[in-house]
Coordinates of C-alpha atoms and ligand atoms in Angstrom, one line a residue:
X1 CA -36.2 -97.5 208.1
X2 CA -34.4 -94.7 207.6
X3 CA -32.6 -93.9 204.0
X4 CA -29.2 -94.2 205.0
X5 CA -26.3 -95.9 203.0
X6 CA -23.7 -98.6 204.9
X7 CA -20.7 -99.8 203.7
X8 CA -22.2 -103.1 203.4
X9 CA -24.8 -101.8 201.0
X10 CA -22.0 -101.0 198.8
X11 CA -20.5 -104.8 198.4
X12 CA -24.2 -105.9 198.2
X13 CA -25.1 -103.7 195.4
X14 CA -21.8 -104.9 193.8
X15 CA -22.4 -108.5 193.9
X16 CA -25.9 -107.9 192.4
X17 CA -24.8 -105.9 189.5
X18 CA -21.9 -108.3 189.0
X19 CA -23.8 -111.3 186.7
X20 CA -25.3 -108.3 184.4
X21 CA -22.1 -106.8 184.0
X22 CA -20.6 -110.3 183.0
X23 CA -23.5 -111.0 180.8
X24 CA -23.9 -107.4 179.6
X25 CA -22.2 -107.6 176.2
X26 CA -23.8 -111.2 175.1
X27 CA -27.4 -109.4 176.1
X28 CA -27.3 -106.4 173.5
X29 CA -28.3 -102.8 173.6
X30 CA -30.3 -101.4 172.6
X31 CA -33.1 -103.9 171.5
X32 CA -34.2 -103.2 168.0
X33 CA -38.1 -104.1 168.0
X34 CA -40.4 -104.2 170.6
X35 CA -40.2 -108.0 170.8
X36 CA -36.4 -108.2 171.3
X37 CA -36.8 -105.7 174.2
X38 CA -39.2 -107.9 175.9
X39 CA -36.9 -110.9 175.7
X40 CA -34.1 -108.7 176.5
X41 CA -36.2 -107.4 179.9
X42 CA -36.9 -111.3 180.3
X43 CA -33.4 -112.3 180.3
X44 CA -32.3 -109.4 182.5
X45 CA -34.8 -110.0 185.1
X46 CA -34.0 -113.5 185.1
X47 CA -30.3 -112.4 186.0
X48 CA -31.2 -109.9 188.3
X49 CA -33.9 -111.9 190.0
X50 CA -31.4 -114.9 190.4
X51 CA -29.0 -112.7 192.0
X52 CA -31.2 -111.0 194.4
X53 CA -31.9 -114.9 195.1
X54 CA -28.5 -115.8 195.8
X55 CA -27.1 -112.7 198.0
X56 CA -31.0 -112.8 200.1
X57 CA -29.5 -116.1 201.1
X58 CA -26.0 -114.9 201.3
X59 CA -27.5 -112.1 203.9
X60 CA -28.8 -114.5 206.3
X61 CA -25.6 -115.4 207.2
X62 CA -25.4 -114.1 211.0
X63 CA -22.0 -113.4 211.6
X64 CA -21.2 -111.0 215.1
X65 CA -20.0 -108.0 214.0
X66 CA -21.2 -108.5 210.0
X67 CA -24.5 -107.2 211.1
X68 CA -23.1 -103.8 212.0
X69 CA -21.7 -102.9 208.4
X70 CA -25.7 -103.3 207.2
X71 CA -26.8 -101.1 210.2
X72 CA -27.7 -103.8 212.9
X73 CA -29.0 -107.1 212.3
X74 CA -32.9 -105.7 212.1
X75 CA -31.8 -103.7 209.1
X76 CA -30.0 -106.7 207.6
X77 CA -33.2 -109.1 208.1
X78 CA -34.9 -106.0 206.3
X79 CA -32.6 -106.3 203.4
X80 CA -33.5 -110.1 203.2
X81 CA -37.0 -109.7 203.0
X82 CA -36.7 -106.6 200.6
X83 CA -34.2 -108.5 198.2
X84 CA -36.7 -111.7 198.5
X85 CA -39.5 -109.8 197.8
X86 CA -37.9 -108.3 194.6
X87 CA -36.1 -111.3 193.6
X88 CA -39.5 -112.9 193.6
X89 CA -41.3 -110.4 191.8
X90 CA -38.1 -110.4 188.9
X91 CA -38.4 -113.8 188.5
X92 CA -42.1 -113.6 187.4
X93 CA -41.4 -111.4 185.1
X94 CA -38.8 -112.8 183.9
X95 CA -41.1 -115.6 183.2
X96 CA -43.8 -113.6 182.0
X97 CA -41.5 -111.7 179.8
X98 CA -40.3 -114.9 178.3
X99 CA -43.4 -116.6 177.2
X100 CA -44.9 -113.4 176.0
X101 CA -42.2 -113.1 173.6
X102 CA -43.2 -116.0 171.9
X103 CA -46.7 -115.3 171.5
X104 CA -46.4 -114.2 168.1
X105 CA -45.6 -116.7 166.8
X106 CA -48.7 -118.8 168.7
X107 CA -49.8 -119.4 171.7
X108 CA -49.2 -123.3 171.4
X109 CA -45.1 -122.1 171.3
X110 CA -45.4 -119.8 174.1
X111 CA -47.0 -122.8 176.3
X112 CA -44.1 -124.8 174.8
X113 CA -41.8 -122.7 176.0
X114 CA -42.6 -122.1 179.2
X115 CA -43.7 -125.8 179.7
X116 CA -41.5 -127.5 177.3
X117 CA -40.9 -131.8 177.7
X118 CA -39.5 -132.8 180.3
X119 CA -36.5 -133.8 179.2
X120 CA -35.4 -129.8 179.5
X121 CA -34.3 -130.6 183.1
X122 CA -32.7 -126.9 183.2
X123 CA -35.9 -125.5 182.8
X124 CA -38.0 -127.4 184.9
X125 CA -35.5 -126.7 187.6
X126 CA -36.4 -123.1 187.2
X127 CA -40.0 -124.1 187.9
X128 CA -39.6 -126.0 190.7
X129 CA -37.3 -123.3 192.6
X130 CA -40.0 -121.0 191.9
X131 CA -42.9 -123.1 193.3
X132 CA -40.5 -123.8 196.6
X133 CA -40.1 -119.9 196.6
X134 CA -43.9 -119.7 196.6
X135 CA -43.8 -122.0 199.8
X136 CA -41.4 -120.5 202.1
X137 CA -42.2 -117.1 201.2
X138 CA -45.9 -117.3 201.3
X139 CA -45.7 -117.2 205.2
X140 CA -42.9 -115.0 205.5
X141 CA -45.1 -112.4 203.8
X142 CA -47.9 -113.3 205.7
X143 CA -50.2 -114.0 202.8
X144 CA -52.3 -116.7 204.6
X145 CA -51.9 -115.0 208.1
X146 CA -49.2 -115.2 210.7
X147 CA -47.2 -118.8 210.9
X148 CA -45.8 -119.9 214.8
X149 CA -42.0 -118.7 214.7
X150 CA -41.1 -122.0 215.1
X151 CA -42.9 -123.6 212.1
X152 CA -42.0 -120.5 210.1
X153 CA -38.2 -121.3 210.5
X154 CA -38.6 -124.4 209.6
X155 CA -40.5 -124.0 206.3
X156 CA -38.0 -121.3 205.6
X157 CA -35.3 -124.3 205.3
X158 CA -37.0 -124.4 201.8
X159 CA -35.1 -121.6 200.6
X160 CA -32.0 -123.8 200.5
X161 CA -33.8 -126.1 197.9
X162 CA -34.8 -122.8 196.0
X163 CA -31.2 -121.8 195.9
X164 CA -30.1 -125.3 194.7
X165 CA -32.9 -125.7 191.8
X166 CA -32.7 -122.2 190.8
X167 CA -28.9 -122.7 190.1
X168 CA -29.4 -125.9 188.4
X169 CA -31.5 -123.7 185.8
X170 CA -29.3 -121.2 184.9
X171 CA -25.8 -122.9 185.1
X172 CA -26.8 -124.8 181.9
X173 CA -28.3 -121.5 180.3
X174 CA -25.3 -118.9 181.3
X175 CA -22.7 -118.2 179.1
X176 CA -20.2 -117.5 181.5
X177 CA -20.8 -119.2 184.5
X178 CA -18.4 -118.2 187.5
X179 CA -20.2 -115.4 188.7
X180 CA -23.2 -118.0 189.4
X181 CA -20.6 -119.9 191.1
X182 CA -19.4 -117.2 193.0
X183 CA -22.7 -116.1 194.4
X184 CA -23.9 -119.6 194.9
X185 CA -21.0 -120.7 197.2
X186 CA -21.7 -117.6 199.2
X187 CA -25.5 -118.3 199.2
X188 CA -25.0 -122.0 200.2
X189 CA -22.4 -120.8 202.3
X190 CA -23.9 -119.0 204.6
X191 CA -27.2 -121.6 204.7
X192 CA -24.8 -124.2 205.5
X193 CA -23.0 -121.8 208.7
X194 CA -26.8 -120.8 210.0
X195 CA -27.8 -124.5 210.2
X196 CA -25.0 -126.7 210.7
X197 CA -21.7 -124.9 211.9
X198 CA -22.9 -122.0 214.0
X199 CA -24.7 -124.0 216.5
X200 CA -21.6 -125.6 217.6
X201 CA -18.6 -122.9 216.6
X202 CA -20.1 -119.8 217.3
X203 CA -22.2 -120.4 220.7
X204 CA -20.7 -119.3 223.8
X205 CA -21.4 -121.9 227.2
X206 CA -22.6 -119.7 229.9
X207 CA -24.4 -120.7 233.4
X208 CA -27.2 -119.3 235.1
X209 CA -26.2 -118.0 238.0
X210 CA -29.1 -116.2 239.7
X211 CA -33.0 -115.7 238.2
X212 CA -34.6 -112.6 240.3
X213 CA -38.1 -111.5 240.0
X214 CA -38.9 -108.0 238.7
X215 CA -42.6 -108.1 238.2
X216 CA -45.6 -110.5 237.4
X217 CA -43.7 -112.0 234.5
X218 CA -40.7 -110.5 234.4
X219 CA -37.4 -111.9 235.8
X220 CA -33.9 -110.6 235.1
X221 CA -31.5 -114.0 234.4
X222 CA -27.8 -112.9 235.2
X223 CA -25.4 -116.1 233.4
X224 CA -21.7 -116.3 234.2
X225 CA -19.3 -117.2 231.3
X226 CA -17.6 -120.4 231.2
X227 CA -14.8 -119.3 229.5
X228 CA -14.1 -116.6 227.6
X229 CA -16.8 -114.0 228.5
X230 CA -18.6 -112.5 225.4
X231 CA -17.4 -108.7 224.6
X232 CA -20.6 -105.9 223.8
X233 CA -21.5 -102.3 223.8
X234 CA -25.0 -101.5 225.3
X235 CA -27.9 -101.7 222.9
X236 CA -26.8 -105.3 221.9
X237 CA -28.4 -108.1 222.0
X238 CA -27.7 -112.3 222.0
X239 CA -29.6 -115.1 221.3
X240 CA -29.9 -117.5 224.6
X241 CA -30.5 -121.3 224.1
X242 CA -31.2 -122.6 227.3
X243 CA -30.3 -126.5 228.1
X244 CA -32.3 -127.0 231.5
X245 CA -33.8 -130.3 231.2
X246 CA -36.3 -129.2 233.3
X247 CA -37.7 -126.5 231.5
X248 CA -41.3 -126.7 230.3
X249 CA -40.7 -125.0 226.7
X250 CA -37.8 -123.8 224.7
X251 CA -35.5 -125.9 225.6
X252 CA -32.6 -126.1 222.7
X253 CA -34.5 -123.0 221.0
X254 CA -32.8 -119.8 220.8
X255 CA -34.3 -116.4 221.3
X256 CA -33.2 -112.7 221.0
X257 CA -32.5 -111.0 224.5
X258 CA -31.2 -107.5 224.7
X259 CA -28.2 -107.6 227.1
X260 CA -29.3 -105.2 230.7
X261 CA -25.7 -105.8 232.0
X262 CA -22.8 -103.0 231.7
X263 CA -20.3 -104.1 229.3
X264 CA -17.5 -104.3 231.8
X265 CA -20.1 -106.3 234.5
X266 CA -18.6 -110.2 234.8
X267 CA -22.5 -111.5 234.7
X268 CA -24.3 -111.3 231.3
X269 CA -28.0 -109.9 232.4
X270 CA -31.0 -110.4 230.5
X271 CA -34.3 -108.9 231.6
X272 CA -36.9 -111.6 229.9
X273 CA -40.5 -110.7 229.9
X274 CA -43.5 -113.4 229.6
X275 CA -44.5 -113.4 225.9
X276 CA -45.1 -116.6 224.7
X277 CA -44.3 -120.5 225.5
X278 CA -40.5 -120.1 225.6
X279 CA -40.1 -116.6 227.4
X280 CA -42.8 -118.1 230.0
X281 CA -40.6 -121.3 230.8
X282 CA -37.5 -119.1 231.4
X283 CA -39.0 -117.5 234.1
X284 CA -38.1 -120.6 236.0
X285 CA -35.1 -121.5 234.4
X286 CA -32.8 -123.3 237.2
X287 CA -30.0 -122.2 238.5
X288 CA -26.8 -123.4 237.6
X289 CA -28.4 -124.9 234.5
X290 CA -26.3 -124.4 231.5
X291 CA -27.2 -122.0 228.0
X292 CA -25.4 -121.0 225.0
X293 CA -25.4 -117.8 224.1
X294 CA -24.7 -116.4 220.3
X295 CA -23.7 -112.7 219.1
X296 CA -23.6 -109.8 220.2
X297 CA -25.9 -108.4 217.4
X298 CA -27.1 -105.1 216.7
X299 CA -26.2 -101.6 216.8
X300 CA -28.5 -99.5 218.4
X301 CA -26.5 -96.8 220.0
X302 CA -24.3 -96.9 217.1
X303 CA -20.9 -95.1 217.5
X304 CA -21.1 -93.3 214.3
X305 CA -24.3 -91.4 215.7
X306 CA -23.6 -87.7 216.4
X307 CA -22.6 -87.5 219.9
X308 CA -25.1 -84.9 220.6
X309 CA -27.3 -84.4 223.8
X310 CA -29.7 -87.7 223.7
X311 CA -33.3 -88.4 224.6
X312 CA -33.9 -91.9 225.8
X313 CA -37.7 -93.3 225.5
X314 CA -38.2 -96.7 226.8
X315 CA -41.3 -98.6 227.3
X316 CA -42.0 -102.2 228.7
X317 CA -39.3 -104.7 228.4
X318 CA -37.8 -102.5 225.5
X319 CA -36.5 -100.3 228.5
X320 CA -33.3 -103.1 228.2
X321 CA -31.3 -101.5 226.2
X322 CA -31.4 -98.4 228.1
X323 CA -30.6 -100.2 231.5
X324 CA -27.3 -101.8 230.0
X325 CA -26.5 -97.9 229.2
X326 CA -26.8 -96.7 232.4
X327 CA -25.6 -99.3 234.4
X328 CA -22.6 -98.6 232.3
X329 CA -22.3 -95.0 232.4
X330 CA -22.9 -95.1 236.3
X331 CA -20.2 -97.9 236.6
X332 CA -17.5 -96.1 234.2
X333 CA -18.6 -92.5 236.0
X334 CA -18.9 -90.7 232.7
X335 CA -21.7 -89.4 231.6
X336 CA -23.0 -87.2 228.5
X337 CA -26.3 -85.1 228.4
X338 CA -29.3 -87.9 228.4
X339 CA -32.9 -87.5 229.3
X340 CA -34.6 -90.9 229.9
X341 CA -38.1 -91.5 229.6
X342 CA -39.5 -94.3 231.1
X343 CA -43.1 -95.2 230.0
X344 CA -44.6 -98.0 232.3
X345 CA -48.5 -98.5 232.8
X346 CA -48.3 -97.8 236.6
X347 CA -45.3 -97.8 239.3
X348 CA -45.7 -101.5 239.3
X349 CA -44.9 -101.8 235.8
X350 CA -41.8 -99.8 236.1
X351 CA -39.3 -102.7 237.4
X352 CA -36.3 -100.7 236.5
X353 CA -36.7 -97.6 237.7
X354 CA -35.3 -97.7 241.0
X355 CA -32.2 -99.0 240.1
X356 CA -32.4 -96.3 236.6
X357 CA -33.0 -93.5 239.8
X358 CA -29.8 -94.7 241.5
X359 CA -27.7 -94.6 238.5
X360 CA -29.1 -90.6 237.6
X361 CA -28.1 -90.2 240.9
X362 CA -24.5 -91.3 240.7
X363 CA -24.0 -89.6 236.5
X364 CA -23.9 -86.3 236.2
X365 CA -26.3 -84.9 233.2
X366 CA -28.2 -87.9 233.0
X367 CA -31.7 -87.9 234.3
X368 CA -34.9 -90.4 234.5
X369 CA -38.7 -89.3 234.4
X370 CA -41.2 -91.7 234.7
X371 CA -44.3 -91.8 232.9
X372 CA -47.2 -93.9 233.6
X373 CA -50.0 -94.7 230.9
X374 CA -52.8 -95.4 233.8
X375 CA -52.6 -92.1 234.9
X376 CA -51.7 -89.9 232.2
X377 CA -52.6 -91.6 228.9
X378 CA -50.4 -91.9 226.0
X379 CA -47.1 -89.5 226.2
X380 CA -48.1 -86.2 225.6
X381 CA -46.1 -83.4 223.3
X382 CA -46.4 -80.9 226.5
X383 CA -44.8 -83.5 228.8
X384 CA -42.3 -83.9 227.0
X385 CA -41.5 -80.2 226.2
X386 CA -42.0 -79.8 230.3
X387 CA -39.3 -82.3 231.1
X388 CA -36.6 -81.8 228.4
X389 CA -37.6 -78.7 226.8
X390 CA -34.7 -79.1 223.8
X391 CA -35.7 -82.5 223.0
X392 CA -36.7 -81.7 219.7
X393 CA -32.5 -80.9 219.0
X394 CA -31.4 -84.4 220.4
X395 CA -30.3 -87.4 219.3
X396 CA -33.7 -89.8 220.1
X397 CA -33.6 -93.5 220.6
X398 CA -36.4 -95.5 220.9
X399 CA -37.7 -98.8 222.0
X400 CA -40.9 -100.4 223.0
X401 CA -44.1 -101.8 221.8
X402 CA -44.8 -101.2 218.5
X403 CA -48.3 -99.2 219.7
X404 CA -45.8 -97.0 221.8
X405 CA -43.1 -96.7 218.8
X406 CA -45.8 -95.9 216.3
X407 CA -47.5 -93.2 218.8
X408 CA -43.7 -91.7 219.3
X409 CA -42.9 -92.0 216.1
X410 CA -46.0 -89.7 215.0
X411 CA -45.4 -87.1 217.7
X412 CA -41.7 -86.6 216.7
X413 CA -42.8 -86.4 212.9
X414 CA -45.4 -83.3 214.4
X415 CA -42.5 -81.8 215.7
X416 CA -40.3 -81.8 212.2
X417 CA -38.0 -83.8 214.1
X418 CA -36.0 -85.5 210.8
X419 CA -36.0 -89.2 211.0
X420 CA -32.1 -89.4 210.6
X421 CA -31.9 -88.4 214.1
X422 CA -34.3 -91.2 215.6
X423 CA -33.1 -94.8 216.1
X424 CA -35.7 -97.4 216.6
X425 CA -34.9 -100.9 218.1
X426 CA -37.4 -103.5 217.5
X427 CA -37.6 -106.8 219.4
X428 CA -39.7 -108.3 216.6
X429 CA -38.0 -109.0 213.4
X430 CA -41.2 -111.2 211.7
Ligands
FAD1 C1 -33.4 -108.0 219.0 C2 -34.6 -108.0 220.1 C3 -34.4 -108.1 221.1 C4 -35.5 -108.2 222.3 N1 -35.1 -108.5 223.6 C5 -35.9 -108.6 224.4 C6 -35.4 -108.7 226.1 O1 -34.7 -107.8 226.1 N2 -36.4 -109.0 226.5 C7 -37.6 -110.1 226.0 O2 -38.2 -110.0 227.3 N3 -37.9 -110.1 225.0 C8 -37.2 -109.2 224.1 N4 -37.1 -109.5 222.7 C9 -38.6 -110.5 222.3 C10 -38.0 -112.0 223.2 O3 -37.3 -112.3 222.0 C11 -39.5 -112.8 222.3 O4 -40.7 -112.4 223.0 C12 -39.4 -114.4 222.7 O5 -38.7 -114.9 221.2 C13 -40.7 -114.9 222.3 O6 -40.5 -116.2 222.2 P1 -42.2 -117.0 223.3 O7 -41.6 -118.6 222.2 O8 -42.1 -117.1 224.4 O9 -43.0 -116.7 222.2 P2 -43.6 -116.8 221.0 O10 -45.3 -116.8 220.9 O11 -43.0 -117.9 220.3 O12 -43.5 -115.5 220.1 C14 -43.8 -114.3 220.3 C15 -43.5 -113.6 219.5 O13 -42.0 -113.2 219.8 C16 -41.1 -113.1 218.1 N5 -40.1 -114.1 218.1 C17 -40.4 -115.8 219.1 N6 -39.4 -116.1 218.6 C18 -38.7 -115.4 218.1 C19 -37.0 -115.6 217.7 N7 -36.4 -116.7 217.9 N8 -36.4 -114.4 217.2 C20 -36.9 -113.3 216.9 N9 -38.4 -113.1 217.2 C21 -39.0 -114.3 218.0 C22 -42.0 -113.3 217.2 O14 -42.9 -112.4 216.8 C23 -43.2 -114.0 218.2 O15 -44.6 -113.6 217.2 C24 -36.1 -109.3 221.6 C25 -36.6 -109.4 220.4 C26 -35.8 -109.2 219.5 C27 -36.0 -109.2 218.4

């Protein structure tokens, strides 16, 4: 992730520091001796760790538009993971420091401080919160390998228990409790919205209008809004929940798909590649069946990026955000200097090439170049330079499989292209 501060980050920092600022006068600084310092570290890490846990929960809210305050949903999830991990480390430090500070009085005293009689509910509530964290964080950080996405999601619900137990630990021990009530309400509110309210309040009903095969294992589904259509920009994506009774898998499951249609299009289109059970079943979704859409999310072509000439590099199903943007430019008859490289294994896998070439014919200063891996191997710098001599000075957008993104990042890095000018969309949040 490029280092850049978004306006949402400032709110985040304020929320994280609030409980510490309120508790600050009671904590005392500077501590006189080493033992006091250890106790101070223990209390500060506990306050910061819990604030991070609650803010991490609040970040899971997933409200269309809010993600752009943080640079898009993938950056928001990245922050969510980063803060979740940091919260865990700080909570470990909290336990360790508060145990160590009692060691001079005797190891038994230290052990009793950490493991008091069961009647001390607040302390045991803290331990249970920690246990819940260990269980739901282990698969997130793949300590024991990767878990199936839906099972991972179910296990992640334990985070709600961790949050409540952690509050049960902090509230009886805190001097001022209102910052904890506030952050607790934000965290719990986000979980309640995500799990209970958003499925009925944030999803928009659509009908499957057509399913067009594009290549082996890839279809384009066109969806017609039942009521008000979603407003979106190129590069954004939706969560699609198919309700087709005849689906062999994935019925009622939400999955993210990038919008491939132009914003003014009456139908919303998504290109779907068979990558697993749910996307495989969608290849034969019934025309006339219902699907719920939630979004739009993402900020791939952010409006506040410099509006200089652009270089687009799309590969595999990662071509879809560029298809949306090209269709949009062709329909609005407005172009800016854009060179698109369509990276595909071969002509049979360049399923949007014909349409993109047609768009390029209609839009001034928009050109499309195909690059076929089976003929040419990985994209070489000389190929880029030959077709787009000023590529290194453009605003660069990448979307495609992880291997392709890694190769292109290395290539651009070797040419000294600043990371801030490279924008990347990943099709994998985990
Ligand atoms: C922002 C974004 C945009 C995407 N756009 C497209 C697109 O335009 N076209 C397309 O074909 N694919 C797209 N994908 C990928 C698509 O979401 C996955 O292929 C699909 O969810 C796979 O589900 P499955 O059950 O078929 O396969 P599974 O075998 O269940 O999953 C395969 C992999 O997909 C990921 N995945 C599965 N479910 C989800 C989920 N609910 N949320 C996030 N990731 C998940 C996991 O990393 C998993 O390992 C996009 C993904 C993201 C994150």
